[in-house]
mmCIF file of C-alpha atoms in Angstrom:
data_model
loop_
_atom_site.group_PDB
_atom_site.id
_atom_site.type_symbol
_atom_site.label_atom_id
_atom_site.label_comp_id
_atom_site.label_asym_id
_atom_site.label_seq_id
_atom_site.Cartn_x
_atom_site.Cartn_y
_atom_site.Cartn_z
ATOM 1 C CA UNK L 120 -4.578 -66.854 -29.954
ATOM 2 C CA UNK L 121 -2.210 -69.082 -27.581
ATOM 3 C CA UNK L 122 1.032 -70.182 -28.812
ATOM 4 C CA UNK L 123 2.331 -73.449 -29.745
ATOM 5 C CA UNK L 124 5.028 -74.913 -28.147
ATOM 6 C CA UNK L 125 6.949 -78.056 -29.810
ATOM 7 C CA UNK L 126 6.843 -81.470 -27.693
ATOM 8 C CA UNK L 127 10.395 -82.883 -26.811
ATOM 9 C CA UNK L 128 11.268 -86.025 -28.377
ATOM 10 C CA UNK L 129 8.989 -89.247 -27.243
ATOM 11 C CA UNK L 130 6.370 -86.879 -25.216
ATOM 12 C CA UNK L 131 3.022 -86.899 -25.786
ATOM 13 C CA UNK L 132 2.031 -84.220 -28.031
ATOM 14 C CA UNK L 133 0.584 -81.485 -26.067
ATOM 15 C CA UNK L 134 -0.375 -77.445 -27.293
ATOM 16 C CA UNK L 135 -0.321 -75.175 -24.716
ATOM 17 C CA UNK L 136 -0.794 -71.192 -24.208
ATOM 18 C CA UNK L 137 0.771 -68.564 -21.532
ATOM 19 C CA UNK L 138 -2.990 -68.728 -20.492
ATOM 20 C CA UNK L 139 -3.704 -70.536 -17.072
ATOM 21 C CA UNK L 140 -4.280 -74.674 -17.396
ATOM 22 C CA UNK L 141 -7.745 -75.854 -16.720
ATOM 23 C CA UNK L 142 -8.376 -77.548 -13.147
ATOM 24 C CA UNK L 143 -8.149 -81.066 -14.848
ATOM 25 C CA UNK L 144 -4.273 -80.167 -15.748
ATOM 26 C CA UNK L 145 -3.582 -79.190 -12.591
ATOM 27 C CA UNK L 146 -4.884 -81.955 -10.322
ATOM 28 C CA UNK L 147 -2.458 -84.268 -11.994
ATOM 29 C CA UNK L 148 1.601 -85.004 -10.619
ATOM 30 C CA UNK L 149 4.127 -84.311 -12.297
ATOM 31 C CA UNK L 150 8.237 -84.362 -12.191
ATOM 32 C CA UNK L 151 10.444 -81.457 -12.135
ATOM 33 C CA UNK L 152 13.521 -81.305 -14.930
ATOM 34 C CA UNK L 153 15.737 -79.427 -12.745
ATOM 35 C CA UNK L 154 15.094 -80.993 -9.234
ATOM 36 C CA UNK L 155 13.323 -84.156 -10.299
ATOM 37 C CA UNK L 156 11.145 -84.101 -7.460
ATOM 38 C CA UNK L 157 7.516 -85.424 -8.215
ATOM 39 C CA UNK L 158 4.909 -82.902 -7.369
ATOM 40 C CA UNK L 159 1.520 -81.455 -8.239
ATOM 41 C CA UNK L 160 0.973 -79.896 -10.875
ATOM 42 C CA UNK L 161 -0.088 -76.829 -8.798
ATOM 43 C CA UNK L 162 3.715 -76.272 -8.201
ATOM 44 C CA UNK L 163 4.619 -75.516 -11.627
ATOM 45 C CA UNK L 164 4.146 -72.893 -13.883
ATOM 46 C CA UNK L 165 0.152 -72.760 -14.925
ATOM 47 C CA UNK L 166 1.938 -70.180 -17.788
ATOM 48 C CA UNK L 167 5.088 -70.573 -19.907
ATOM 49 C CA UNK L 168 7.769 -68.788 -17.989
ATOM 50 C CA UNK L 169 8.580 -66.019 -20.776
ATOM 51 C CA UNK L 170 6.038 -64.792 -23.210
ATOM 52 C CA UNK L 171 8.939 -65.957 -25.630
ATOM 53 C CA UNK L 172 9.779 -68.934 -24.585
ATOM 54 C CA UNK L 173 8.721 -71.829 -26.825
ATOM 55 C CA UNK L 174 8.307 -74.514 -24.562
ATOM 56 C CA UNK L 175 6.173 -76.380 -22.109
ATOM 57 C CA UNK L 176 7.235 -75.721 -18.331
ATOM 58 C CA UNK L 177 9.189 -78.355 -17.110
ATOM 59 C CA UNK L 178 10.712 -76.411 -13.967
ATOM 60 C CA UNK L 179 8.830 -76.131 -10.780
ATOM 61 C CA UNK L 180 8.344 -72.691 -9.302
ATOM 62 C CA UNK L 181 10.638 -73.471 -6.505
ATOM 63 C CA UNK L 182 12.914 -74.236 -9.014
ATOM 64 C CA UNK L 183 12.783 -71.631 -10.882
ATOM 65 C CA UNK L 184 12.606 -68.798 -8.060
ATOM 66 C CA UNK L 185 15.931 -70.288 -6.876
ATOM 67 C CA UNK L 186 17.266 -70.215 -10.756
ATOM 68 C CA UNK L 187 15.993 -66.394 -10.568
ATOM 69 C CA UNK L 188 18.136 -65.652 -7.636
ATOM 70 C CA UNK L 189 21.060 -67.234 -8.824
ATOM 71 C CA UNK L 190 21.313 -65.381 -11.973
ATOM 72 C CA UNK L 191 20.203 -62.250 -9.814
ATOM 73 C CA UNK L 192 23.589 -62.952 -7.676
ATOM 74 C CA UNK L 193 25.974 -64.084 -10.170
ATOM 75 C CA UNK L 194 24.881 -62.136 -13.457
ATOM 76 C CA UNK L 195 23.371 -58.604 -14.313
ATOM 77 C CA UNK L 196 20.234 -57.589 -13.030
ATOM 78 C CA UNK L 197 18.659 -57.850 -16.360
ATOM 79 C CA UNK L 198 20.615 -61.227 -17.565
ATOM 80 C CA UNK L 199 18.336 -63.225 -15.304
ATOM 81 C CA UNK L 200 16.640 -66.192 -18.005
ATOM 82 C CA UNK L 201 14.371 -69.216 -18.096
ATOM 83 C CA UNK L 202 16.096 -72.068 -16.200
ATOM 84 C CA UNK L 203 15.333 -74.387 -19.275
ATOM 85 C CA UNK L 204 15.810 -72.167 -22.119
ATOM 86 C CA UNK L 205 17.592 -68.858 -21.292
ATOM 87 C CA UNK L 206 15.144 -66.844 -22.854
ATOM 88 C CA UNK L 207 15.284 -63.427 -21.120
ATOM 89 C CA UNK L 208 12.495 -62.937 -18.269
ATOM 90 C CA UNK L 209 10.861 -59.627 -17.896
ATOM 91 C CA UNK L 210 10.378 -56.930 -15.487
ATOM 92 C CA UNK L 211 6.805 -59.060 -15.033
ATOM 93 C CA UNK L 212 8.031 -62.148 -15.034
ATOM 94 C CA UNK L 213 10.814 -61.682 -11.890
ATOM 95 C CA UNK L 214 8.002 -60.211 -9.980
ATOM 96 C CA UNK L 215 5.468 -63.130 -10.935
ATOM 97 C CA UNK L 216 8.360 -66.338 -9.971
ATOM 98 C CA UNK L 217 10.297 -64.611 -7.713
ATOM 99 C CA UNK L 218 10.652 -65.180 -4.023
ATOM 100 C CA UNK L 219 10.265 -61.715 -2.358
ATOM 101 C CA UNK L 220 13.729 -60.838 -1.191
ATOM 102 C CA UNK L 221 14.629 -61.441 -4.724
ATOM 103 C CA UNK L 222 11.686 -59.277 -5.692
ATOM 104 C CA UNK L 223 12.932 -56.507 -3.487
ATOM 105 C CA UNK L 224 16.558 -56.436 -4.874
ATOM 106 C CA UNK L 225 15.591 -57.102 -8.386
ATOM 107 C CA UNK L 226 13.273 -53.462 -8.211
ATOM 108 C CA UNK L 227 15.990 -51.495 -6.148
ATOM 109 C CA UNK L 228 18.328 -52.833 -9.221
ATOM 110 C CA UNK L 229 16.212 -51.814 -12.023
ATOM 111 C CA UNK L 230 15.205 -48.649 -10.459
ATOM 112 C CA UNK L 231 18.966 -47.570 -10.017
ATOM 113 C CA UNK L 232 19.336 -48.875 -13.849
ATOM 114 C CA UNK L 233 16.516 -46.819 -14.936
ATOM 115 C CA UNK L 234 17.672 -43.629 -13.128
ATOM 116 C CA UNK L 235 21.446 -43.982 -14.284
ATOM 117 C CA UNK L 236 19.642 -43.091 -17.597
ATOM 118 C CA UNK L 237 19.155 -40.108 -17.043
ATOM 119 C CA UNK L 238 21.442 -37.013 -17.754
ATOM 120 C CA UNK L 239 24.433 -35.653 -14.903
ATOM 121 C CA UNK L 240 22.198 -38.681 -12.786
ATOM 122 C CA UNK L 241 25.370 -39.854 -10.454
ATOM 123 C CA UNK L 242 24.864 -42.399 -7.420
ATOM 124 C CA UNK L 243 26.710 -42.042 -4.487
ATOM 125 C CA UNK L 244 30.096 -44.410 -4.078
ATOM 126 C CA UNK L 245 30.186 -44.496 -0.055
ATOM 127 C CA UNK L 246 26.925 -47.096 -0.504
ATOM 128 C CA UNK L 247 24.835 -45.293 0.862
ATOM 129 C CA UNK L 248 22.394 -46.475 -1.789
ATOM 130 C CA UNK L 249 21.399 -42.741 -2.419
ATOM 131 C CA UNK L 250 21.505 -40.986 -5.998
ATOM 132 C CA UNK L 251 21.279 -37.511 -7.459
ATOM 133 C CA UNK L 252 21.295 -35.445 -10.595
ATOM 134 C CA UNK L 253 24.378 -33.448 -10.301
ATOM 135 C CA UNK L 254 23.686 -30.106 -12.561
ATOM 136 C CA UNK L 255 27.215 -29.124 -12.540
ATOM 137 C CA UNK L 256 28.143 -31.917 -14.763
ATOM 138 C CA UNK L 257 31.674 -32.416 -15.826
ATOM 139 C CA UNK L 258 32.604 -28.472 -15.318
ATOM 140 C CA UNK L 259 32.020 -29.096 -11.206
ATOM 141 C CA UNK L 260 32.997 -32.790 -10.731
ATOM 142 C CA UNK L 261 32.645 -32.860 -7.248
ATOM 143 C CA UNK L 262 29.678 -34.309 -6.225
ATOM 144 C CA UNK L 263 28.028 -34.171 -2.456
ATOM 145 C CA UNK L 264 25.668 -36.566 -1.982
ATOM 146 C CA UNK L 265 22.362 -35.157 -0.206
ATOM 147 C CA UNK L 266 22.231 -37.982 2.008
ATOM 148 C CA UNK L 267 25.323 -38.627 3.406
ATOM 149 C CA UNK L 268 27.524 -35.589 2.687
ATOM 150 C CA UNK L 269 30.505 -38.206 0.937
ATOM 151 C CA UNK L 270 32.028 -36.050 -1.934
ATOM 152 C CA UNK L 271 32.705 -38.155 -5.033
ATOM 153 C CA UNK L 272 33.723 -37.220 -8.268
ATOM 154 C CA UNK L 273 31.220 -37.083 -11.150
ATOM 155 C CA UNK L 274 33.753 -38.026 -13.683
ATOM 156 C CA UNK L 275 35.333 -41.111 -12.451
ATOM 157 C CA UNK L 276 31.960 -42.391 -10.432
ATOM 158 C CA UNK L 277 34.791 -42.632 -7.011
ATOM 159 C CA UNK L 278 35.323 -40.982 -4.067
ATOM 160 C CA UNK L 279 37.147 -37.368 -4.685
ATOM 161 C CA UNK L 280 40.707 -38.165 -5.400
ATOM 162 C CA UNK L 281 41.706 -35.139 -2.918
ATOM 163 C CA UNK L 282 44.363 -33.111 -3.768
ATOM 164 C CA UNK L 283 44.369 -34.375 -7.472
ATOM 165 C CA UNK L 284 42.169 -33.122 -10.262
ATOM 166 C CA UNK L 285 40.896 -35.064 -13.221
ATOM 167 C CA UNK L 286 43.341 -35.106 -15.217
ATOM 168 C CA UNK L 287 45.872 -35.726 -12.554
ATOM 169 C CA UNK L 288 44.082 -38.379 -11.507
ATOM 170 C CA UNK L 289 43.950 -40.176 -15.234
ATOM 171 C CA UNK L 290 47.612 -39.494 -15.234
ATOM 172 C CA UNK L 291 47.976 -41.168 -11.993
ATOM 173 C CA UNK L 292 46.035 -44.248 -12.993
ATOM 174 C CA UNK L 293 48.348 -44.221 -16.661
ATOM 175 C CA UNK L 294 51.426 -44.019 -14.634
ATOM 176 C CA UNK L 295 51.401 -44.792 -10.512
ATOM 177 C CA UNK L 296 54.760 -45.438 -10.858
ATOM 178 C CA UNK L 297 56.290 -41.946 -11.951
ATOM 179 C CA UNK L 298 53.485 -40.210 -11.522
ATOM 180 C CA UNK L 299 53.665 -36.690 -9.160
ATOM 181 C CA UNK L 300 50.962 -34.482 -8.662
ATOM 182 C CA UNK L 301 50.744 -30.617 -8.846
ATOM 183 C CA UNK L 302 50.228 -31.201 -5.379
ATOM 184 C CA UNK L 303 53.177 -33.315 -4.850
ATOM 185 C CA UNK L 304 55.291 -30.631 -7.424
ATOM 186 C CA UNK L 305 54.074 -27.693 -4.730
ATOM 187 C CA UNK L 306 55.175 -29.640 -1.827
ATOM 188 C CA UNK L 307 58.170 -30.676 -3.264
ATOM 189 C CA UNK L 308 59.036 -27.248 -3.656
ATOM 190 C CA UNK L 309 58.027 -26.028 -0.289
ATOM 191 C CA UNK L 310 60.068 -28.340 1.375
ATOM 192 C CA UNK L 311 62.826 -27.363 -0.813
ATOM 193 C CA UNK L 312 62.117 -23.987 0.138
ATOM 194 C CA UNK L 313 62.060 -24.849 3.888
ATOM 195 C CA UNK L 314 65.230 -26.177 3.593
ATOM 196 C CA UNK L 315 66.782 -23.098 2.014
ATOM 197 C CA UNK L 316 65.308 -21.503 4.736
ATOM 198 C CA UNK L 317 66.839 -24.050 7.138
ATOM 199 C CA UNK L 318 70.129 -23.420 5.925
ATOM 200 C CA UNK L 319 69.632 -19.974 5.638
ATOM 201 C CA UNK L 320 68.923 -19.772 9.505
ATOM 202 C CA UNK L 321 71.549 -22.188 10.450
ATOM 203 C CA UNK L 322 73.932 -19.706 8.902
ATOM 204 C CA UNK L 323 72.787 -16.892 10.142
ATOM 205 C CA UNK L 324 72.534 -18.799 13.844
ATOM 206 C CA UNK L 325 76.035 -19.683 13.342
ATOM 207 C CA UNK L 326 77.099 -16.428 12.147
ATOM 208 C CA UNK L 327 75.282 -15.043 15.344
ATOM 209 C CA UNK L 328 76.936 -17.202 17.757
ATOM 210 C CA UNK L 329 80.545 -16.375 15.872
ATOM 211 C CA UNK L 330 79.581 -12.809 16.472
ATOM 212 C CA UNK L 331 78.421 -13.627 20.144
ATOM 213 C CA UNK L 332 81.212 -15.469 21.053
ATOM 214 C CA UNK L 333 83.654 -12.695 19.831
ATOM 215 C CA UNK L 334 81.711 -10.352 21.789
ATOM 216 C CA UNK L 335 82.377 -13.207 25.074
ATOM 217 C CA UNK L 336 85.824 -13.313 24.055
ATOM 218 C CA UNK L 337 86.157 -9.468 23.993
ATOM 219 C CA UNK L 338 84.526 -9.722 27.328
ATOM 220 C CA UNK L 339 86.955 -11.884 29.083
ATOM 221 C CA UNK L 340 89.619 -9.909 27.384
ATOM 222 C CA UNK L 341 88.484 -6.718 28.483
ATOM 223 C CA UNK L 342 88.000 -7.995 32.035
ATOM 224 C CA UNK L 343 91.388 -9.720 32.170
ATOM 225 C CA UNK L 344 92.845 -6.749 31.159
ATOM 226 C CA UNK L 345 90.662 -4.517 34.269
ATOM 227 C CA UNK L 346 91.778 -7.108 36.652
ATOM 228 C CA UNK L 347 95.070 -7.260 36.059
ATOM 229 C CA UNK L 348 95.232 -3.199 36.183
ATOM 230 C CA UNK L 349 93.836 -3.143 38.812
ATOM 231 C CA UNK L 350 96.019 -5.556 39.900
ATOM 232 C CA UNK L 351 98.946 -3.867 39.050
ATOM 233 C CA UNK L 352 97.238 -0.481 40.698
ATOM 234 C CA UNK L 353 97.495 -2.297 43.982
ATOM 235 C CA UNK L 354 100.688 -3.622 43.539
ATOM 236 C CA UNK L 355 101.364 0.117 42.844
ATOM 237 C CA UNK L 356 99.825 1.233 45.603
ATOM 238 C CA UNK L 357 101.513 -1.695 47.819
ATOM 239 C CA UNK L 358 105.091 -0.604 46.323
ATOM 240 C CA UNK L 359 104.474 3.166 47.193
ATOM 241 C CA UNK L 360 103.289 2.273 50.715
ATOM 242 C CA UNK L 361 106.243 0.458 51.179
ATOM 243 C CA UNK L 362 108.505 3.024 49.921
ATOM 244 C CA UNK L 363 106.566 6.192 51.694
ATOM 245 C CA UNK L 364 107.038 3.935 54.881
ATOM 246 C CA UNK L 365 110.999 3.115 53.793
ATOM 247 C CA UNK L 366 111.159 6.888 53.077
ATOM 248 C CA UNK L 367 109.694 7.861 56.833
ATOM 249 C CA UNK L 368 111.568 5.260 58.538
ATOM 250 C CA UNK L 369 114.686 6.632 56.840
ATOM 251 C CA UNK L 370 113.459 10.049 57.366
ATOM 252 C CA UNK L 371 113.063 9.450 61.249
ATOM 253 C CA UNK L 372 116.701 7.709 61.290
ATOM 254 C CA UNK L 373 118.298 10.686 59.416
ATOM 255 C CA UNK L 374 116.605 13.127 61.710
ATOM 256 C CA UNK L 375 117.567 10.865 65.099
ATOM 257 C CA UNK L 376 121.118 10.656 63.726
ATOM 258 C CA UNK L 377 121.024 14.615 63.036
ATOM 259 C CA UNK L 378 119.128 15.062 66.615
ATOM 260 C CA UNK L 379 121.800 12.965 68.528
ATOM 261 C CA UNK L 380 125.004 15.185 66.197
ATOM 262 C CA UNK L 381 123.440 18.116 67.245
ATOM 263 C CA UNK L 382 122.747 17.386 70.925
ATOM 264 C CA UNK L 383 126.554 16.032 70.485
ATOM 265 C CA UNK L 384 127.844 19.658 69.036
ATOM 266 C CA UNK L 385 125.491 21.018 71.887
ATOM 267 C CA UNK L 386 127.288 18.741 74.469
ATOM 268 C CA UNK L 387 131.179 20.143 72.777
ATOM 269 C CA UNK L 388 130.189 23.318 72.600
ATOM 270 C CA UNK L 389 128.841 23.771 76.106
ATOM 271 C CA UNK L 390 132.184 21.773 77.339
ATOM 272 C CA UNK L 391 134.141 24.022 75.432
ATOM 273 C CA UNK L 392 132.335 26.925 76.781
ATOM 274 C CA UNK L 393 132.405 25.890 80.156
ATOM 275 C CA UNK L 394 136.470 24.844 79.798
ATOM 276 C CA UNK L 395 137.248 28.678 78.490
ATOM 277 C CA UNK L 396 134.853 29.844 81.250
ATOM 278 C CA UNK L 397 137.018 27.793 83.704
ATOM 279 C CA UNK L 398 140.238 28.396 82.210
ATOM 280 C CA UNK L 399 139.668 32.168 82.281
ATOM 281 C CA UNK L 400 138.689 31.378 86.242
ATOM 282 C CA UNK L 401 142.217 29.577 86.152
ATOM 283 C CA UNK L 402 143.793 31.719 84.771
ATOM 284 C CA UNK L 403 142.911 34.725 86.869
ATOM 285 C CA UNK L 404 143.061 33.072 90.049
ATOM 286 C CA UNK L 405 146.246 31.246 89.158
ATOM 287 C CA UNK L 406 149.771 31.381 87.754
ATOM 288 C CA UNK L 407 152.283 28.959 86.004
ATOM 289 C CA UNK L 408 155.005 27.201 88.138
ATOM 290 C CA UNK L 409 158.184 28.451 87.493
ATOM 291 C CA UNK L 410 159.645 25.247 87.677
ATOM 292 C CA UNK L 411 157.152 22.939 85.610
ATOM 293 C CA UNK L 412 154.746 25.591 84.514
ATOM 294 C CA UNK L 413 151.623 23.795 86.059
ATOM 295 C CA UNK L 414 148.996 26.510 87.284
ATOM 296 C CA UNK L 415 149.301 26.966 90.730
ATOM 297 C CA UNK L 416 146.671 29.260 92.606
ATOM 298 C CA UNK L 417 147.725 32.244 93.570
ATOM 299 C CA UNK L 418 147.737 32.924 97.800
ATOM 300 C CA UNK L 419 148.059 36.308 99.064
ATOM 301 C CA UNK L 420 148.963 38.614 96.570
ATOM 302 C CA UNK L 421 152.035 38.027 93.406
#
């Protein structure tokens, strides 16, 4: 049973079928809608394009390979449609009017469409091209793909949002703005913490080098205080130097002085001694002058 198609306006009537035309259809030339170049019949569609399509071919298979493409680039994979009437082309269909790259692409597409079907299925975001069932579902989100160790998160279908969890990162999308992680919350608060500690040691530095410099200070003190004693030790020891020396000097003078008095007494008293002993000689070997009472020595006898 073939299926009818209905003529556009001022064409000859024709019926045709999805079957293939006979060789007499064929050998004949005929003009293409979409690039209205004249060619043989050969180049067109021996088949409607679509089993639901409900017209005659008009479009010539170069035509409508490029048409195929086009949607392929600029639509979904599985939006592609008859260049004439839209109507939807099958799996079949792509593979019987498209060129090969298109071919290629429209499988790897429809493959990826057909696995995304199934459950925890997940494909990798790094491009990679590579998919996987993830079994750990929404309780594990991360996801390490098999072939190129990228870790993504199952959730979201993106690369891991490190450092953020699920919910953090839904919060994060809701609000960029004022949003702060538990991440950001814990670093916050260990840099406030470091700080403390910052301060903390500043203090206790400054508190050390108060203490340090007292020490110094009590340090130069104490050796001020041992210089100038023993300072004042040799001055001391100058001054009593000086005064043992003024003391023996004095000493020696007193003792000279007393030396010389004594020799002096010495000197008197051996003067003295020697006057009496020549007085007494005087005396007993002379007389007084009656007339001026001068000794005079005695001669011969009194």
């Amino acid at each position: 049973f073939g299926q009818r198609y209905q003529a556009a306006e001022g064409s000859a009537p024709a019926v045709l079928t999805n079957q293939h035309t006979t060789a007499e259809v064929v050998s004949r030339t005929r003009e293409c809608i979409v690039c209205t170049d004249s060619k043989a019949a050969s180049e067109f569609p021996a088949s409607t394009v679509t089993k639901a399509c409900k017209h005659a071919p008009s479009t010539c298979l170069e035509c409508i390979a490029i048409s195929i493409r086009s949607d392929l680039n600029n639509r979904l994979w599985n939006e592609i449609g008859c260049p004439e009437c839209r109507e939807r082309l099958q799996y079949e269909d792509v593979q019987k009017f498209a060129d090969p790259a298109t071919k290629e692409r429209y499988q790897t597409l429809s493959f990826r469409s057909a696995v995304s079907e199934a459950d925890n299925f997940v494909w990798c975001p790094s491009g990679c091209g590579h998919g996987q069932v993830h079994d750990g579902g929404l309780d594990q989100p991360i996801v390490v793909c098999m072939h190129c160790n990228v870790r993504s998160c199952f959730h979201h279908k993106v690369a891991w949002h490190e450092n953020l969890t699920c919910e953090e990162y839904d919060s994060l999308q809701a609000d960029p703005l004022n949003f702060r992680s538990r991440f950001d919350i814990e670093n916050e608060t260990a840099e406030m913490e470091a700080e403390a500690r910052r301060i903390q040691e500043d203090r206790d530095r400054a508190f050390a080098q108060s203490l340090m410099a007292q020490e110094e200070q009590i340090v130069r003190e104490t050796a001020k205080r041992e210089r100038e004693r023993a300072r004042e030790e040799k001055e001391r020891a100058r001054e009593e130097r000086q005064r043992q020396a003024r003391e023996s000097k004095e000493r020696k003078a007193r003792e000279e002085r007393e030396r010389k008095a004594r020799q002096a007494r010495e000197a008197a008293a051996k003067r003295k001694a020697e006057e009496d002993a020549s007085n007494k000689i005087v005396k007993k070997t002379t007389k007084p002058c009656p007339g001026c009472g001068s000794p005079i020595e005695k001669n011969r006898g009194w």
